[in-house]
């Protein structure tokens, strides 16, 4: 049996910054990309298996830079979902990651789960026991007792914060995620309220970095963004209320912004789950009103950015659609869910582009996303690490 598979299509977008390749093809060998280019220019080993995608477009597998496994925003009370029984969380998580995978997402960064659920699912996926995107996981969120995002474990003061960060690392966390500000999906405080002191923020980042792990922070706006950037945080999550000054600080420091809009803009998001709560809806209106202008400020600033769904499973295409609507080019939006997303989560050496040596994560679309970004919704082939997984849709 041949160790090689050739995938060909009408066009190929490598997401490296290079132009699309008409009549493009990817040669796969033992789960990795062996060659990429025009079919006519490739040297194909005899007996290689052929996957012919006709008039479709080939892309690298998509990367969701910010999500949770067990949350379904349309059910409402997202923190309550995290606090619930592990069995119920698992029952939500398995179909969620299946939907993500079949939408073309082959890699995800999970920014908070209770019960160390994400560690178990990551390890099961790596072992081939369950299908799903490969995962980078944060385990339990670090959050203050009186703040947003607090699950089953609250973290206040230096000793408690340090202990919980170290427990997460001991359990197998790939990164540390903490909640600095309020959020849209909880009613307690405005989204720019900061619940940690600058000293506590520095402690979290230092503990993560000492173990060689990145630190990601939920921060919408207010003083938290400046404090987090000054502390050396690696990624700002959301930043919906960030200012031009905030983005200037982030650009100078090299801090990433991971943006998301589906959860507040899509009808199956916060509004569906928490539309009955006037306090949350008031915050949602502010978020929606600021989102386009904040996104344009981000684009103008030159800050490094990527996209994530924040638990809107199967809707990374919608994130790209909103990015284009808010001013990004289709090329920028594609890179925000491929190459730049892989860079933001520390996996650019293995995923995010179609290049020799990288894992053979390849998807096809029934259309050209550079002409119409909505083509991302129409996924055909999904290959992960050289193995086809799109057949799961027929099971």
Coordinates of C-alpha atoms in Angstrom, one line a residue:
X1 CA 0.0 0.0 0.0
X2 CA 1.4 3.4 -1.0
X3 CA 2.5 5.8 1.7
X4 CA 1.6 8.7 -0.5
X5 CA -1.7 10.5 -1.2
X6 CA -2.1 13.2 -3.8
X7 CA -4.9 15.8 -3.3
X8 CA -5.7 18.0 -6.3
X9 CA -8.3 20.7 -6.9
X10 CA -9.0 23.7 -9.2
X11 CA -7.1 26.0 -6.9
X12 CA -5.0 26.0 -3.7
X13 CA -4.6 28.7 -1.2
X14 CA -1.5 28.0 1.0
X15 CA -2.2 30.8 3.5
X16 CA 1.6 31.5 3.6
X17 CA 1.2 35.0 2.0
X18 CA 2.0 33.5 -1.4
X19 CA -0.7 33.8 -4.1
X20 CA -3.2 31.1 -4.9
X21 CA -2.1 28.2 -7.1
X22 CA -4.4 27.3 -10.0
X23 CA -4.5 23.6 -10.6
X24 CA -2.9 23.1 -7.3
X25 CA -2.1 19.9 -5.4
X26 CA -0.8 18.6 -2.1
X27 CA 1.3 15.5 -1.8
X28 CA 1.0 13.7 1.6
X29 CA 3.5 11.2 2.9
X30 CA 3.1 9.5 6.3
X31 CA 0.7 12.1 7.7
X32 CA 2.8 15.1 6.7
X33 CA 2.9 17.4 3.6
X34 CA 5.7 16.3 1.3
X35 CA 5.1 18.8 -1.5
X36 CA 2.8 21.6 -2.5
X37 CA 2.4 23.3 -5.9
X38 CA 0.9 23.0 -9.4
X39 CA 0.0 19.5 -10.2
X40 CA 1.9 19.7 -13.4
X41 CA 5.1 20.6 -11.5
X42 CA 4.9 17.9 -8.8
X43 CA 6.8 14.6 -8.9
X44 CA 4.2 12.1 -7.8
X45 CA 5.4 8.6 -6.7
X46 CA 4.0 5.7 -8.6
X47 CA 1.0 4.2 -6.9
X48 CA 0.1 7.3 -4.9
X49 CA -3.6 7.4 -3.9
X50 CA -5.5 10.2 -5.6
X51 CA -8.2 12.4 -4.0
X52 CA -9.6 14.6 -6.8
X53 CA -11.7 17.5 -5.5
X54 CA -12.6 18.8 -8.9
X55 CA -13.5 22.5 -9.0
X56 CA -13.0 23.0 -5.2
X57 CA -10.4 25.1 -3.3
X58 CA -7.8 23.5 -1.1
X59 CA -6.9 25.2 2.2
X60 CA -4.9 24.2 5.3
X61 CA -7.0 22.9 8.2
X62 CA -8.6 25.8 10.1
X63 CA -7.4 26.9 13.6
X64 CA -9.8 28.1 16.2
X65 CA -7.7 30.2 18.5
X66 CA -10.3 30.6 21.3
X67 CA -13.0 28.2 22.4
X68 CA -14.4 26.0 25.2
X69 CA -15.4 22.4 24.7
X70 CA -18.4 22.0 26.8
X71 CA -20.1 25.4 26.4
X72 CA -23.1 26.0 24.2
X73 CA -23.9 29.7 24.3
X74 CA -27.4 29.2 23.0
X75 CA -28.3 27.3 26.2
X76 CA -27.5 30.4 28.3
X77 CA -25.7 30.8 31.7
X78 CA -22.3 29.8 30.3
X79 CA -20.5 29.8 33.7
X80 CA -23.3 27.6 35.0
X81 CA -22.5 25.1 32.3
X82 CA -18.9 25.1 33.3
X83 CA -19.9 24.5 37.0
X84 CA -22.2 21.6 36.2
X85 CA -21.5 17.9 36.5
X86 CA -18.6 16.5 34.5
X87 CA -20.9 13.9 32.8
X88 CA -23.1 16.6 31.4
X89 CA -20.1 18.6 30.3
X90 CA -18.7 15.6 28.4
X91 CA -22.1 14.9 26.8
X92 CA -22.0 18.5 25.4
X93 CA -18.3 18.4 24.5
X94 CA -18.2 15.3 22.3
X95 CA -20.8 16.5 19.7
X96 CA -19.3 20.0 19.9
X97 CA -15.9 18.9 18.8
X98 CA -17.4 16.7 16.1
X99 CA -19.2 19.8 14.7
X100 CA -15.9 21.7 14.8
X101 CA -14.0 19.0 13.0
X102 CA -16.5 18.6 10.2
X103 CA -16.5 22.4 9.7
X104 CA -12.9 22.2 8.8
X105 CA -11.3 23.0 12.2
X106 CA -8.4 20.6 12.7
X107 CA -6.8 22.5 15.6
X108 CA -8.2 24.4 18.6
X109 CA -7.0 26.2 21.7
X110 CA -9.3 25.6 24.7
X111 CA -9.3 28.5 27.1
X112 CA -11.0 27.1 30.1
X113 CA -12.8 23.9 31.3
X114 CA -13.6 22.5 34.7
X115 CA -13.0 19.0 35.9
X116 CA -9.8 18.9 33.8
X117 CA -12.2 17.8 31.0
X118 CA -10.1 19.3 28.3
X119 CA -7.0 17.4 29.4
X120 CA -8.9 14.1 29.1
X121 CA -10.3 15.0 25.7
X122 CA -7.0 16.2 24.4
X123 CA -5.3 13.0 25.4
X124 CA -8.1 10.8 24.0
X125 CA -7.9 12.7 20.7
X126 CA -4.1 12.3 20.5
X127 CA -4.5 8.6 21.2
X128 CA -7.0 8.2 18.4
X129 CA -9.9 7.2 20.8
X130 CA -12.2 10.0 19.8
X131 CA -12.4 12.2 16.7
X132 CA -11.9 15.9 17.0
X133 CA -9.5 18.8 16.5
X134 CA -6.1 18.5 18.1
X135 CA -6.1 20.6 21.2
X136 CA -4.1 23.1 23.3
X137 CA -5.8 23.3 26.7
X138 CA -5.8 25.7 29.6
X139 CA -7.8 23.6 32.1
X140 CA -9.4 25.5 35.0
X141 CA -9.8 29.2 34.5
X142 CA -8.0 31.5 37.0
X143 CA -10.7 33.9 38.2
X144 CA -11.5 36.0 41.2
X145 CA -14.3 35.2 43.5
X146 CA -16.2 38.4 42.8
X147 CA -15.4 38.4 39.1
X148 CA -16.5 37.1 35.7
X149 CA -15.6 33.6 34.6
X150 CA -15.3 32.0 38.0
X151 CA -16.0 28.3 37.8
X152 CA -15.7 25.8 40.6
X153 CA -12.4 27.1 41.8
X154 CA -11.9 30.8 42.7
X155 CA -8.4 32.3 42.9
X156 CA -7.7 35.3 45.2
X157 CA -4.4 36.6 46.5
X158 CA -0.9 35.5 45.8
X159 CA -0.9 32.1 47.6
X160 CA -4.2 30.9 46.2
X161 CA -3.4 32.1 42.7
X162 CA 0.0 30.5 42.7
X163 CA -1.3 27.2 44.0
X164 CA -4.1 27.0 41.4
X165 CA -1.8 27.9 38.5
X166 CA 0.6 25.2 39.6
X167 CA -2.2 22.7 40.0
X168 CA -3.2 23.4 36.4
X169 CA 0.3 23.0 35.2
X170 CA 0.7 19.7 37.1
X171 CA -2.6 18.5 35.5
X172 CA -1.2 19.0 32.0
X173 CA -2.2 22.6 31.0
X174 CA -0.6 23.8 27.8
X175 CA -1.3 27.4 28.8
X176 CA -2.7 29.5 31.6
X177 CA -5.9 31.4 31.1
X178 CA -7.2 34.0 33.5
X179 CA -10.1 36.4 33.6
X180 CA -9.1 40.0 34.3
X181 CA -12.3 41.8 33.4
X182 CA -16.1 41.5 33.4
X183 CA -17.8 39.9 30.4
X184 CA -20.8 40.3 28.2
X185 CA -22.5 37.0 29.2
X186 CA -22.7 37.8 32.9
X187 CA -24.8 40.4 34.6
X188 CA -22.7 41.4 37.6
X189 CA -20.3 44.2 36.4
X190 CA -19.4 46.2 33.4
X191 CA -17.1 44.5 30.9
X192 CA -14.2 46.9 31.5
X193 CA -14.2 46.3 35.3
X194 CA -10.9 44.7 36.4
X195 CA -11.0 42.2 39.2
X196 CA -7.3 41.6 39.6
X197 CA -4.6 44.0 40.8
X198 CA -1.5 44.7 38.6
X199 CA 0.5 42.6 41.1
X200 CA -1.8 39.6 40.9
X201 CA -1.7 39.8 37.1
X202 CA 2.1 39.9 37.1
X203 CA 2.1 36.9 39.4
X204 CA -0.1 34.8 37.0
X205 CA 2.0 35.6 34.0
X206 CA 5.3 35.0 35.8
X207 CA 4.1 31.6 37.1
X208 CA 3.0 30.6 33.6
X209 CA 6.2 31.8 31.9
X210 CA 8.5 30.2 34.5
X211 CA 7.1 26.8 33.4
X212 CA 7.5 27.8 29.8
X213 CA 3.8 28.2 29.1
X214 CA 2.0 31.2 27.6
X215 CA -0.6 33.2 29.5
X216 CA -3.9 34.3 27.9
X217 CA -6.3 36.8 29.5
X218 CA -9.9 37.5 29.1
X219 CA -9.9 41.3 28.9
X220 CA -12.4 43.5 27.2
X221 CA -11.1 47.0 28.0
X222 CA -10.3 49.4 30.8
X223 CA -7.0 49.5 32.7
X224 CA -6.7 45.7 32.5
X225 CA -5.4 45.6 29.0
X226 CA -2.5 48.0 29.9
X227 CA -1.7 46.1 33.1
X228 CA -1.7 42.8 31.2
X229 CA 0.5 44.0 28.4
X230 CA 2.9 45.5 30.8
X231 CA 3.0 42.1 32.7
X232 CA 4.0 40.3 29.5
X233 CA 0.7 38.4 28.8
X234 CA 0.9 36.6 25.4
X235 CA -2.6 37.0 24.1
X236 CA -5.5 39.4 24.9
X237 CA -8.8 37.6 24.4
X238 CA -11.8 39.6 23.1
X239 CA -10.6 43.3 23.5
X240 CA -14.0 44.4 22.4
X241 CA -13.7 47.7 24.3
X242 CA -10.0 48.3 23.6
X243 CA -8.8 51.8 22.5
X244 CA -6.3 53.0 20.0
X245 CA -3.9 53.5 22.9
X246 CA -4.4 49.9 24.0
X247 CA -3.6 48.6 20.5
X248 CA -0.5 50.8 20.3
X249 CA 0.8 49.3 23.6
X250 CA 0.0 45.8 22.3
X251 CA 1.8 46.3 19.0
X252 CA 4.9 47.7 20.7
X253 CA 5.0 44.7 23.1
X254 CA 4.1 42.1 20.4
X255 CA 1.0 41.0 22.2
X256 CA -1.6 39.1 20.2
X257 CA -5.3 40.0 20.1
X258 CA -7.7 37.0 19.7
X259 CA -11.0 38.5 18.5
X260 CA -14.4 36.9 18.3
X261 CA -17.8 38.2 17.2
X262 CA -20.0 35.2 16.5
X263 CA -21.0 34.8 20.1
X264 CA -22.4 38.3 20.2
X265 CA -23.5 38.7 16.6
X266 CA -24.9 35.3 15.6
X267 CA -28.5 34.5 16.5
X268 CA -27.5 31.3 18.2
X269 CA -25.1 33.1 20.6
X270 CA -25.6 35.1 23.8
X271 CA -28.9 36.5 22.7
X272 CA -30.5 33.1 22.3
X273 CA -29.3 31.8 25.6
X274 CA -29.5 34.9 27.8
X275 CA -31.9 37.2 25.9
X276 CA -34.3 37.1 28.9
X277 CA -31.9 39.0 31.1
X278 CA -32.1 42.8 30.5
X279 CA -28.7 43.4 32.2
X280 CA -26.9 41.0 29.8
X281 CA -28.8 42.4 26.8
X282 CA -27.8 45.9 27.8
X283 CA -24.1 44.8 27.8
X284 CA -24.6 42.9 24.6
X285 CA -25.9 46.1 22.8
X286 CA -22.8 47.9 23.9
X287 CA -20.6 45.1 22.7
X288 CA -22.3 44.9 19.3
X289 CA -22.2 48.7 18.9
X290 CA -18.5 48.9 19.6
X291 CA -17.4 45.8 17.7
X292 CA -17.0 47.2 14.2
X293 CA -15.1 50.3 15.3
X294 CA -12.9 48.4 17.6
X295 CA -12.1 45.9 14.9
X296 CA -11.2 48.7 12.5
X297 CA -8.9 50.3 15.1
X298 CA -7.2 47.0 15.5
X299 CA -6.6 46.7 11.8
X300 CA -5.3 50.2 11.6
X301 CA -2.9 49.7 14.5
X302 CA -1.0 46.8 12.9
X303 CA -1.4 44.7 16.0
X304 CA -1.0 40.9 15.5
X305 CA -4.5 39.3 15.6
X306 CA -6.3 36.0 15.1
X307 CA -9.8 34.7 15.4
X308 CA -11.7 32.3 17.6
X309 CA -15.3 31.3 18.0
X310 CA -15.6 31.4 21.8
X311 CA -17.7 28.2 21.8
X312 CA -19.8 28.9 18.7
X313 CA -19.1 25.4 17.5
X314 CA -18.9 24.9 13.7
X315 CA -19.0 28.7 13.1
X316 CA -15.4 29.7 12.5
X317 CA -16.6 30.6 9.0
X318 CA -18.9 33.2 10.5
X319 CA -16.0 34.7 12.4
X320 CA -14.2 35.2 9.1
X321 CA -17.4 36.6 7.6
X322 CA -17.7 39.2 10.3
X323 CA -14.0 40.1 10.1
X324 CA -14.5 40.9 6.4
X325 CA -17.7 42.8 7.2
X326 CA -15.7 44.9 9.7
X327 CA -13.0 45.8 7.3
X328 CA -10.5 42.9 6.9
X329 CA -9.7 41.6 3.4
X330 CA -10.6 38.0 2.6
X331 CA -6.9 37.2 2.6
X332 CA -6.5 38.7 6.1
X333 CA -9.6 36.8 7.4
X334 CA -8.3 33.5 6.0
X335 CA -4.9 34.1 7.7
X336 CA -6.8 34.9 10.9
X337 CA -8.1 31.4 11.0
X338 CA -5.1 29.6 9.6
X339 CA -1.5 30.9 9.7
X340 CA -1.9 33.8 12.2
X341 CA -4.1 31.6 14.5
X342 CA -1.5 28.9 14.5
X343 CA 1.2 31.6 15.4
X344 CA -1.0 33.0 18.2
X345 CA -1.4 29.6 19.9
X346 CA 2.2 28.6 19.4
X347 CA 1.7 25.9 16.8
X348 CA 3.0 27.6 13.6
X349 CA 5.7 25.0 13.3
X350 CA 3.2 22.2 12.5
X351 CA -0.2 23.6 11.3
X352 CA -1.8 26.7 9.7
X353 CA -0.3 26.6 6.2
X354 CA 0.1 24.2 3.4
X355 CA 3.9 23.8 3.4
X356 CA 6.2 20.8 3.2
X357 CA 7.0 19.3 6.5
X358 CA 3.8 20.4 8.3
X359 CA 1.1 18.1 9.4
X360 CA -1.2 17.1 6.5
X361 CA -4.2 19.1 7.7
X362 CA -6.0 19.8 4.4
X363 CA -9.6 20.9 3.7
X364 CA -11.5 21.7 0.6
X365 CA -14.3 24.2 0.0
X366 CA -17.0 24.3 -2.6
X367 CA -16.2 27.8 -3.8
X368 CA -13.4 30.4 -3.6
X369 CA -13.2 32.2 -0.3
X370 CA -11.1 35.0 -1.8
X371 CA -14.1 35.9 -4.0
X372 CA -16.7 35.2 -1.4
X373 CA -15.6 34.5 2.2
X374 CA -18.9 32.8 2.9
X375 CA -17.5 29.8 0.9
X376 CA -15.9 28.8 4.1
X377 CA -19.2 27.4 5.2
X378 CA -19.2 24.8 2.5
X379 CA -16.6 22.3 3.5
X380 CA -16.0 19.1 1.5
X381 CA -12.8 17.2 2.3
X382 CA -11.4 17.3 5.8
X383 CA -8.0 15.6 6.3
X384 CA -6.2 15.7 9.7
X385 CA -2.7 14.5 10.0
X386 CA -3.0 12.6 6.6
X387 CA -6.3 10.9 7.6
X388 CA -9.6 11.7 6.1
X389 CA -12.3 12.5 8.8
X390 CA -15.1 14.1 6.7
X391 CA -16.6 10.6 6.4
X392 CA -17.9 11.1 10.0
X393 CA -20.7 13.3 8.6
X394 CA -22.2 10.2 7.0
X395 CA -22.1 8.0 10.2

